[in-house]
Amino acid sequence: MKILGICSSPRMEGNTFYYLKTALSEAEKLGAETELIQLSGKKISGCRTCYECVNAKKCTQEDDFQEIFEKITRADGLLLASPVYHSCITPEMKCVLDRAGFSGRWAKNEMKETKSSYEWKGSALSGKIVAPVTVARRAGQNFAFAEILLWAAANDCIIVGNTYWNVGVAGKGGAYNANEDQEGIGIMTRLAGNMVDVIKKLNAEVNYEQA
Ligand SMILES: Cc1cc2nc3c(=O)[nH]c(=O)nc-3n(C[C@H](O)[C@H](O)[C@H](O)COP(=O)(O)O)c2cc1C
């Protein structure tokens, strides 16, 4: 059971990192293999709308995206964590989501000239268990959270719920103070449990069918 956490703060080991690490540490205690990638310092451009992935079956832009996409495809679960910037996810996260979603789709499908809708054969992201995590000083969580949810919902992923939205409240004046947010820490801990449960249940079903 592999869970990959992607942290899109431009600063290393900030608040978003703290919440994500909390969730991943808990997931490890519950038996998952985990990895946390910080996008800070990585070179990942936005989608350039070249459509080369349609025929190449992969994103043809050579930068640090390739390594991250490889890890995404190998993970069962994805925790996508972003600070809130003007009520949105950060550009770093947007670049990854756009390129993974688009090239992931064409990895499994042909572009057809037809009047009927596409007969989609899934995506490289099909069946990934996904949950957003957003972190704000005060406001704008809903929109940023929804950006990640909407991406997952249109990329054949399975979204994990919680008893509250997976949000952290920290960072007034740039403070590194996520460790003071007891409620947020509790939310991340429960999120990890829910993600591990969903992965286990899905695997149990597959094993049953094979038996
Ligand atoms: C460019 C920028 C835009 C921000 N926009 C918001 C916002 O819309 N709402 C909010 O509550 N906090 C906002 N913040 C504050 C950050 O979300 C907050 O400090 C967060 O803890 C930073 O996470 P990090 O430590 O992982 O980088 C913004 C910060 C920056 C630098």
PDB file of C-alpha atoms and ligand atoms in Angstrom:
ATOM      1  CA  MET A   1       0.000   0.000   0.000  1.00  0.00           C
ATOM      2  CA  LYS A   2       1.747   3.142  -1.242  1.00  0.00           C
ATOM      3  CA  ILE A   3       0.621   6.646  -0.340  1.00  0.00           C
ATOM      4  CA  LEU A   4       2.305   9.589  -2.011  1.00  0.00           C
ATOM      5  CA  GLY A   5       1.999  13.072  -0.538  1.00  0.00           C
ATOM      6  CA  ILE A   6       2.668  16.065  -2.779  1.00  0.00           C
ATOM      7  CA  CYS A   7       3.275  19.390  -1.059  1.00  0.00           C
ATOM      8  CA  SER A   8       2.997  22.426  -3.331  1.00  0.00           C
ATOM      9  CA  SER A   9       4.203  25.179  -1.039  1.00  0.00           C
ATOM     10  CA  PRO A  10       7.032  27.187  -2.615  1.00  0.00           C
ATOM     11  CA  ARG A  11       8.743  27.166   0.770  1.00  0.00           C
ATOM     12  CA  MET A  12      10.377  24.080   2.191  1.00  0.00           C
ATOM     13  CA  GLU A  13       9.026  22.445   5.331  1.00  0.00           C
ATOM     14  CA  GLY A  14       6.324  25.031   5.960  1.00  0.00           C
ATOM     15  CA  ASN A  15       2.827  24.560   7.328  1.00  0.00           C
ATOM     16  CA  THR A  16       1.487  22.493   4.446  1.00  0.00           C
ATOM     17  CA  PHE A  17       4.455  20.165   4.792  1.00  0.00           C
ATOM     18  CA  TYR A  18       3.690  19.819   8.508  1.00  0.00           C
ATOM     19  CA  TYR A  19       0.063  18.769   7.985  1.00  0.00           C
ATOM     20  CA  LEU A  20       1.011  16.400   5.173  1.00  0.00           C
ATOM     21  CA  LYS A  21       3.775  14.837   7.238  1.00  0.00           C
ATOM     22  CA  THR A  22       1.308  14.365  10.100  1.00  0.00           C
ATOM     23  CA  ALA A  23      -1.050  12.462   7.809  1.00  0.00           C
ATOM     24  CA  LEU A  24       1.721  10.373   6.241  1.00  0.00           C
ATOM     25  CA  SER A  25       3.267   9.488   9.618  1.00  0.00           C
ATOM     26  CA  GLU A  26      -0.103   8.183  10.749  1.00  0.00           C
ATOM     27  CA  ALA A  27      -0.546   6.243   7.500  1.00  0.00           C
ATOM     28  CA  GLU A  28       2.849   4.627   8.085  1.00  0.00           C
ATOM     29  CA  LYS A  29       1.782   3.570  11.573  1.00  0.00           C
ATOM     30  CA  LEU A  30      -1.212   1.917   9.922  1.00  0.00           C
ATOM     31  CA  GLY A  31       1.013  -0.069   7.563  1.00  0.00           C
ATOM     32  CA  ALA A  32       1.354   2.133   4.480  1.00  0.00           C
ATOM     33  CA  GLU A  33       4.572   2.830   2.606  1.00  0.00           C
ATOM     34  CA  THR A  34       4.733   6.601   2.208  1.00  0.00           C
ATOM     35  CA  GLU A  35       6.686   9.280   0.384  1.00  0.00           C
ATOM     36  CA  LEU A  36       6.445  13.057   0.640  1.00  0.00           C
ATOM     37  CA  ILE A  37       7.494  15.153  -2.342  1.00  0.00           C
ATOM     38  CA  GLN A  38       7.956  18.904  -1.986  1.00  0.00           C
ATOM     39  CA  LEU A  39       7.518  20.759  -5.268  1.00  0.00           C
ATOM     40  CA  SER A  40       9.607  23.641  -3.941  1.00  0.00           C
ATOM     41  CA  GLY A  41      12.809  23.908  -5.967  1.00  0.00           C
ATOM     42  CA  LYS A  42      11.574  21.578  -8.710  1.00  0.00           C
ATOM     43  CA  LYS A  43      11.337  22.750 -12.296  1.00  0.00           C
ATOM     44  CA  ILE A  44       7.817  22.002 -13.455  1.00  0.00           C
ATOM     45  CA  SER A  45       6.301  24.158 -16.183  1.00  0.00           C
ATOM     46  CA  GLY A  46       2.627  24.435 -16.949  1.00  0.00           C
ATOM     47  CA  CYS A  47       0.894  22.487 -19.711  1.00  0.00           C
ATOM     48  CA  ARG A  48       1.906  24.122 -23.005  1.00  0.00           C
ATOM     49  CA  THR A  49      -1.175  22.845 -24.865  1.00  0.00           C
ATOM     50  CA  CYS A  50       1.006  21.118 -27.474  1.00  0.00           C
ATOM     51  CA  TYR A  51      -1.238  18.031 -27.529  1.00  0.00           C
ATOM     52  CA  GLU A  52       1.854  15.898 -28.155  1.00  0.00           C
ATOM     53  CA  CYS A  53       0.726  13.598 -25.328  1.00  0.00           C
ATOM     54  CA  VAL A  54      -2.179  12.453 -27.512  1.00  0.00           C
ATOM     55  CA  ASN A  55       0.188  10.487 -29.745  1.00  0.00           C
ATOM     56  CA  ALA A  56       3.232  10.170 -27.486  1.00  0.00           C
ATOM     57  CA  LYS A  57       1.043   8.691 -24.690  1.00  0.00           C
ATOM     58  CA  LYS A  58       3.043  10.745 -22.201  1.00  0.00           C
ATOM     59  CA  CYS A  59       3.863  14.372 -21.487  1.00  0.00           C
ATOM     60  CA  THR A  60       6.747  15.304 -23.781  1.00  0.00           C
ATOM     61  CA  GLN A  61       7.990  18.302 -21.781  1.00  0.00           C
ATOM     62  CA  GLU A  62      11.258  17.287 -20.179  1.00  0.00           C
ATOM     63  CA  ASP A  63      11.472  18.641 -16.655  1.00  0.00           C
ATOM     64  CA  ASP A  64      10.943  17.418 -13.091  1.00  0.00           C
ATOM     65  CA  PHE A  65       7.318  16.510 -13.821  1.00  0.00           C
ATOM     66  CA  GLN A  66       8.318  13.180 -15.353  1.00  0.00           C
ATOM     67  CA  GLU A  67       9.780  11.821 -12.129  1.00  0.00           C
ATOM     68  CA  ILE A  68       6.749  12.948 -10.127  1.00  0.00           C
ATOM     69  CA  PHE A  69       4.266  11.500 -12.602  1.00  0.00           C
ATOM     70  CA  GLU A  70       6.080   8.170 -12.439  1.00  0.00           C
ATOM     71  CA  LYS A  71       5.630   8.176  -8.657  1.00  0.00           C
ATOM     72  CA  ILE A  72       1.966   9.174  -9.019  1.00  0.00           C
ATOM     73  CA  THR A  73       1.280   6.217 -11.290  1.00  0.00           C
ATOM     74  CA  ARG A  74       2.917   3.817  -8.820  1.00  0.00           C
ATOM     75  CA  ALA A  75       0.946   5.099  -5.779  1.00  0.00           C
ATOM     76  CA  ASP A  76      -2.361   3.698  -4.535  1.00  0.00           C
ATOM     77  CA  GLY A  77      -3.193   6.860  -2.625  1.00  0.00           C
ATOM     78  CA  LEU A  78      -2.445  10.526  -3.316  1.00  0.00           C
ATOM     79  CA  LEU A  79      -2.563  13.279  -0.720  1.00  0.00           C
ATOM     80  CA  LEU A  80      -2.495  16.527  -2.677  1.00  0.00           C
ATOM     81  CA  ALA A  81      -1.593  19.355  -0.320  1.00  0.00           C
ATOM     82  CA  SER A  82      -1.456  23.040  -1.177  1.00  0.00           C
ATOM     83  CA  PRO A  83      -1.312  26.309   0.698  1.00  0.00           C
ATOM     84  CA  VAL A  84      -4.144  28.651  -0.217  1.00  0.00           C
ATOM     85  CA  TYR A  85      -2.940  31.527  -2.392  1.00  0.00           C
ATOM     86  CA  HIS A  86      -5.630  34.110  -3.121  1.00  0.00           C
ATOM     87  CA  SER A  87      -8.258  31.460  -2.589  1.00  0.00           C
ATOM     88  CA  CYS A  88      -6.589  29.014  -5.017  1.00  0.00           C
ATOM     89  CA  ILE A  89      -4.039  26.216  -5.028  1.00  0.00           C
ATOM     90  CA  THR A  90      -0.489  27.312  -5.803  1.00  0.00           C
ATOM     91  CA  PRO A  91       0.788  27.399  -9.403  1.00  0.00           C
ATOM     92  CA  GLU A  92       3.152  24.544  -8.563  1.00  0.00           C
ATOM     93  CA  MET A  93       0.216  22.234  -7.811  1.00  0.00           C
ATOM     94  CA  LYS A  94      -1.765  23.449 -10.805  1.00  0.00           C
ATOM     95  CA  CYS A  95       1.114  22.616 -13.152  1.00  0.00           C
ATOM     96  CA  VAL A  96       1.298  19.049 -11.843  1.00  0.00           C
ATOM     97  CA  LEU A  97      -2.467  18.492 -11.907  1.00  0.00           C
ATOM     98  CA  ASP A  98      -2.913  19.859 -15.436  1.00  0.00           C
ATOM     99  CA  ARG A  99      -0.121  17.812 -16.926  1.00  0.00           C
ATOM    100  CA  ALA A 100      -0.914  14.622 -14.991  1.00  0.00           C
ATOM    101  CA  GLY A 101      -4.625  14.833 -15.792  1.00  0.00           C
ATOM    102  CA  PHE A 102      -4.196  15.571 -19.476  1.00  0.00           C
ATOM    103  CA  SER A 103      -1.305  13.273 -20.376  1.00  0.00           C
ATOM    104  CA  GLY A 104      -2.716  10.574 -18.058  1.00  0.00           C
ATOM    105  CA  ARG A 105      -5.915  10.576 -20.082  1.00  0.00           C
ATOM    106  CA  TRP A 106      -4.220  10.275 -23.461  1.00  0.00           C
ATOM    107  CA  ALA A 107      -1.996   7.486 -22.185  1.00  0.00           C
ATOM    108  CA  LYS A 108      -5.106   5.270 -22.328  1.00  0.00           C
ATOM    109  CA  ASN A 109      -7.197   6.780 -25.111  1.00  0.00           C
ATOM    110  CA  GLU A 110      -7.152   7.700 -28.782  1.00  0.00           C
ATOM    111  CA  MET A 111      -8.269  11.064 -30.097  1.00  0.00           C
ATOM    112  CA  LYS A 112     -11.169  10.249 -32.406  1.00  0.00           C
ATOM    113  CA  GLU A 113     -12.986  12.374 -34.902  1.00  0.00           C
ATOM    114  CA  THR A 114     -16.521  11.330 -34.123  1.00  0.00           C
ATOM    115  CA  LYS A 115     -19.855  12.941 -33.499  1.00  0.00           C
ATOM    116  CA  SER A 116     -20.479  10.691 -30.532  1.00  0.00           C
ATOM    117  CA  SER A 117     -18.733  11.218 -27.239  1.00  0.00           C
ATOM    118  CA  TYR A 118     -15.451   9.489 -26.557  1.00  0.00           C
ATOM    119  CA  GLU A 119     -15.506   5.935 -25.373  1.00  0.00           C
ATOM    120  CA  TRP A 120     -13.117   6.633 -22.536  1.00  0.00           C
ATOM    121  CA  LYS A 121     -10.907   3.763 -21.456  1.00  0.00           C
ATOM    122  CA  GLY A 122      -9.979   5.342 -18.155  1.00  0.00           C
ATOM    123  CA  SER A 123      -6.743   7.145 -17.421  1.00  0.00           C
ATOM    124  CA  ALA A 124      -3.316   6.470 -15.958  1.00  0.00           C
ATOM    125  CA  LEU A 125      -4.938   7.905 -12.818  1.00  0.00           C
ATOM    126  CA  SER A 126      -7.944   5.564 -12.773  1.00  0.00           C
ATOM    127  CA  GLY A 127      -8.751   4.204  -9.330  1.00  0.00           C
ATOM    128  CA  LYS A 128      -6.219   6.340  -7.449  1.00  0.00           C
ATOM    129  CA  ILE A 129      -7.470   7.134  -3.953  1.00  0.00           C
ATOM    130  CA  VAL A 130      -7.222  10.914  -3.631  1.00  0.00           C
ATOM    131  CA  ALA A 131      -7.722  13.494  -0.907  1.00  0.00           C
ATOM    132  CA  PRO A 132      -7.016  17.221  -0.936  1.00  0.00           C
ATOM    133  CA  VAL A 133      -5.337  19.068   1.929  1.00  0.00           C
ATOM    134  CA  THR A 134      -5.384  22.858   1.944  1.00  0.00           C
ATOM    135  CA  VAL A 135      -3.778  25.288   4.365  1.00  0.00           C
ATOM    136  CA  ALA A 136      -4.671  28.935   4.852  1.00  0.00           C
ATOM    137  CA  ARG A 137      -4.057  31.707   7.309  1.00  0.00           C
ATOM    138  CA  ARG A 138      -7.780  32.527   7.390  1.00  0.00           C
ATOM    139  CA  ALA A 139      -9.989  32.296   4.269  1.00  0.00           C
ATOM    140  CA  GLY A 140     -10.304  30.847   0.774  1.00  0.00           C
ATOM    141  CA  GLN A 141     -10.056  27.169   1.739  1.00  0.00           C
ATOM    142  CA  ASN A 142     -13.244  26.104  -0.027  1.00  0.00           C
ATOM    143  CA  PHE A 143     -12.236  27.194  -3.483  1.00  0.00           C
ATOM    144  CA  ALA A 144      -8.716  25.748  -3.308  1.00  0.00           C
ATOM    145  CA  PHE A 145     -10.066  22.509  -1.796  1.00  0.00           C
ATOM    146  CA  ALA A 146     -12.653  22.296  -4.569  1.00  0.00           C
ATOM    147  CA  GLU A 147     -10.010  22.744  -7.264  1.00  0.00           C
ATOM    148  CA  ILE A 148      -8.340  19.525  -6.156  1.00  0.00           C
ATOM    149  CA  LEU A 149     -11.659  17.704  -5.670  1.00  0.00           C
ATOM    150  CA  LEU A 150     -12.841  18.681  -9.143  1.00  0.00           C
ATOM    151  CA  TRP A 151      -9.582  17.510 -10.674  1.00  0.00           C
ATOM    152  CA  ALA A 152      -9.904  14.116  -8.944  1.00  0.00           C
ATOM    153  CA  ALA A 153     -13.568  13.783  -9.915  1.00  0.00           C
ATOM    154  CA  ALA A 154     -12.769  14.254 -13.617  1.00  0.00           C
ATOM    155  CA  ASN A 155      -9.741  11.974 -13.633  1.00  0.00           C
ATOM    156  CA  ASP A 156     -11.366   8.676 -12.653  1.00  0.00           C
ATOM    157  CA  CYS A 157     -10.107   8.871  -9.058  1.00  0.00           C
ATOM    158  CA  ILE A 158     -11.798   7.802  -5.828  1.00  0.00           C
ATOM    159  CA  ILE A 159     -12.146  10.610  -3.302  1.00  0.00           C
ATOM    160  CA  VAL A 160     -11.719   9.926   0.411  1.00  0.00           C
ATOM    161  CA  GLY A 161     -13.984  11.753   2.865  1.00  0.00           C
ATOM    162  CA  ASN A 162     -13.493  12.805   6.454  1.00  0.00           C
ATOM    163  CA  THR A 163     -15.583  14.155   9.316  1.00  0.00           C
ATOM    164  CA  TYR A 164     -14.416  17.646   8.331  1.00  0.00           C
ATOM    165  CA  TRP A 165     -12.680  19.169   5.307  1.00  0.00           C
ATOM    166  CA  ASN A 166      -8.952  18.396   5.336  1.00  0.00           C
ATOM    167  CA  VAL A 167      -7.843  21.911   6.088  1.00  0.00           C
ATOM    168  CA  GLY A 168      -5.163  23.440   8.248  1.00  0.00           C
ATOM    169  CA  VAL A 169      -5.256  26.956   9.667  1.00  0.00           C
ATOM    170  CA  ALA A 170      -1.797  28.442  10.083  1.00  0.00           C
ATOM    171  CA  GLY A 171       0.670  30.941   8.711  1.00  0.00           C
ATOM    172  CA  LYS A 172      -0.345  34.391   9.947  1.00  0.00           C
ATOM    173  CA  GLY A 173       2.439  36.745   8.915  1.00  0.00           C
ATOM    174  CA  GLY A 174       4.283  33.791   7.426  1.00  0.00           C
ATOM    175  CA  ALA A 175       4.519  31.963  10.758  1.00  0.00           C
ATOM    176  CA  TYR A 176       5.488  28.301  10.805  1.00  0.00           C
ATOM    177  CA  ASN A 177       2.869  27.397  13.387  1.00  0.00           C
ATOM    178  CA  ALA A 178       0.870  24.437  12.067  1.00  0.00           C
ATOM    179  CA  ASN A 179       2.012  22.525  15.154  1.00  0.00           C
ATOM    180  CA  GLU A 180      -0.314  24.732  17.253  1.00  0.00           C
ATOM    181  CA  ASP A 181      -3.411  23.761  15.256  1.00  0.00           C
ATOM    182  CA  GLN A 182      -4.647  20.806  17.299  1.00  0.00           C
ATOM    183  CA  GLU A 183      -7.895  20.508  15.367  1.00  0.00           C
ATOM    184  CA  GLY A 184      -6.068  20.450  12.041  1.00  0.00           C
ATOM    185  CA  ILE A 185      -3.652  17.816  13.317  1.00  0.00           C
ATOM    186  CA  GLY A 186      -6.632  15.675  14.382  1.00  0.00           C
ATOM    187  CA  ILE A 187      -8.207  16.082  10.950  1.00  0.00           C
ATOM    188  CA  MET A 188      -5.005  14.921   9.222  1.00  0.00           C
ATOM    189  CA  THR A 189      -4.704  11.915  11.519  1.00  0.00           C
ATOM    190  CA  ARG A 190      -8.238  10.804  10.764  1.00  0.00           C
ATOM    191  CA  LEU A 191      -7.728  11.437   7.051  1.00  0.00           C
ATOM    192  CA  ALA A 192      -4.789   9.010   7.048  1.00  0.00           C
ATOM    193  CA  GLY A 193      -6.939   6.347   8.715  1.00  0.00           C
ATOM    194  CA  ASN A 194      -9.712   6.814   6.173  1.00  0.00           C
ATOM    195  CA  MET A 195      -7.335   6.615   3.223  1.00  0.00           C
ATOM    196  CA  VAL A 196      -5.696   3.437   4.535  1.00  0.00           C
ATOM    197  CA  ASP A 197      -9.162   1.920   5.159  1.00  0.00           C
ATOM    198  CA  VAL A 198     -10.331   2.654   1.620  1.00  0.00           C
ATOM    199  CA  ILE A 199      -7.177   1.180   0.093  1.00  0.00           C
ATOM    200  CA  LYS A 200      -7.486  -1.940   2.257  1.00  0.00           C
ATOM    201  CA  LYS A 201     -11.148  -2.396   1.415  1.00  0.00           C
ATOM    202  CA  LEU A 202     -10.533  -2.062  -2.311  1.00  0.00           C
ATOM    203  CA  ASN A 203      -7.666  -4.534  -2.181  1.00  0.00           C
ATOM    204  CA  ALA A 204      -9.768  -6.968  -0.148  1.00  0.00           C
ATOM    205  CA  GLU A 205     -12.395  -6.891  -2.887  1.00  0.00           C
ATOM    206  CA  VAL A 206      -9.804  -7.613  -5.591  1.00  0.00           C
ATOM    207  CA  ASN A 207      -8.402 -10.550  -3.585  1.00  0.00           C
ATOM    208  CA  TYR A 208     -11.885 -11.957  -3.074  1.00  0.00           C
ATOM    209  CA  GLU A 209     -12.580 -11.886  -6.794  1.00  0.00           C
ATOM    210  CA  GLN A 210      -9.288 -13.617  -7.557  1.00  0.00           C
ATOM    211  CA  ALA A 211      -9.926 -16.378  -4.987  1.00  0.00           C
TER     212      ALA A 211
HETATM  213  C1  LIG B   1       0.862  34.847  -2.249  1.00  0.00           C
HETATM  214  C2  LIG B   1       0.114  34.397  -1.023  1.00  0.00           C
HETATM  215  C3  LIG B   1      -1.269  34.368  -1.056  1.00  0.00           C
HETATM  216  C4  LIG B   1      -1.989  33.959   0.073  1.00  0.00           C
HETATM  217  N1  LIG B   1      -3.360  33.909   0.015  1.00  0.00           N
HETATM  218  C5  LIG B   1      -4.067  33.529   1.117  1.00  0.00           C
HETATM  219  C6  LIG B   1      -5.491  33.460   1.080  1.00  0.00           C
HETATM  220  O1  LIG B   1      -6.149  33.672   0.061  1.00  0.00           O
HETATM  221  N2  LIG B   1      -6.129  33.140   2.239  1.00  0.00           N
HETATM  222  C7  LIG B   1      -5.459  32.864   3.397  1.00  0.00           C
HETATM  223  O2  LIG B   1      -6.095  32.599   4.398  1.00  0.00           O
HETATM  224  N3  LIG B   1      -4.110  32.854   3.435  1.00  0.00           N
HETATM  225  C8  LIG B   1      -3.398  33.174   2.326  1.00  0.00           C
HETATM  226  N4  LIG B   1      -2.030  33.165   2.356  1.00  0.00           N
HETATM  227  C9  LIG B   1      -1.339  32.649   3.565  1.00  0.00           C
HETATM  228  C10 LIG B   1      -0.888  31.180   3.417  1.00  0.00           C
HETATM  229  O3  LIG B   1      -1.903  30.369   2.895  1.00  0.00           O
HETATM  230  C11 LIG B   1      -0.475  30.627   4.789  1.00  0.00           C
HETATM  231  O4  LIG B   1       0.557  31.440   5.325  1.00  0.00           O
HETATM  232  C12 LIG B   1      -0.011  29.185   4.749  1.00  0.00           C
HETATM  233  O5  LIG B   1       0.182  28.732   6.076  1.00  0.00           O
HETATM  234  C13 LIG B   1       1.305  29.016   3.984  1.00  0.00           C
HETATM  235  O6  LIG B   1       1.612  27.646   3.915  1.00  0.00           O
HETATM  236  P1  LIG B   1       3.134  27.120   3.814  1.00  0.00           P
HETATM  237  O7  LIG B   1       3.787  27.411   5.127  1.00  0.00           O
HETATM  238  O8  LIG B   1       2.998  25.662   3.565  1.00  0.00           O
HETATM  239  O9  LIG B   1       3.769  27.835   2.684  1.00  0.00           O
HETATM  240  C14 LIG B   1      -1.286  33.578   1.243  1.00  0.00           C
HETATM  241  C15 LIG B   1       0.120  33.618   1.261  1.00  0.00           C
HETATM  242  C16 LIG B   1       0.813  34.025   0.141  1.00  0.00           C
HETATM  243  C17 LIG B   1       2.327  34.044   0.182  1.00  0.00           C
END
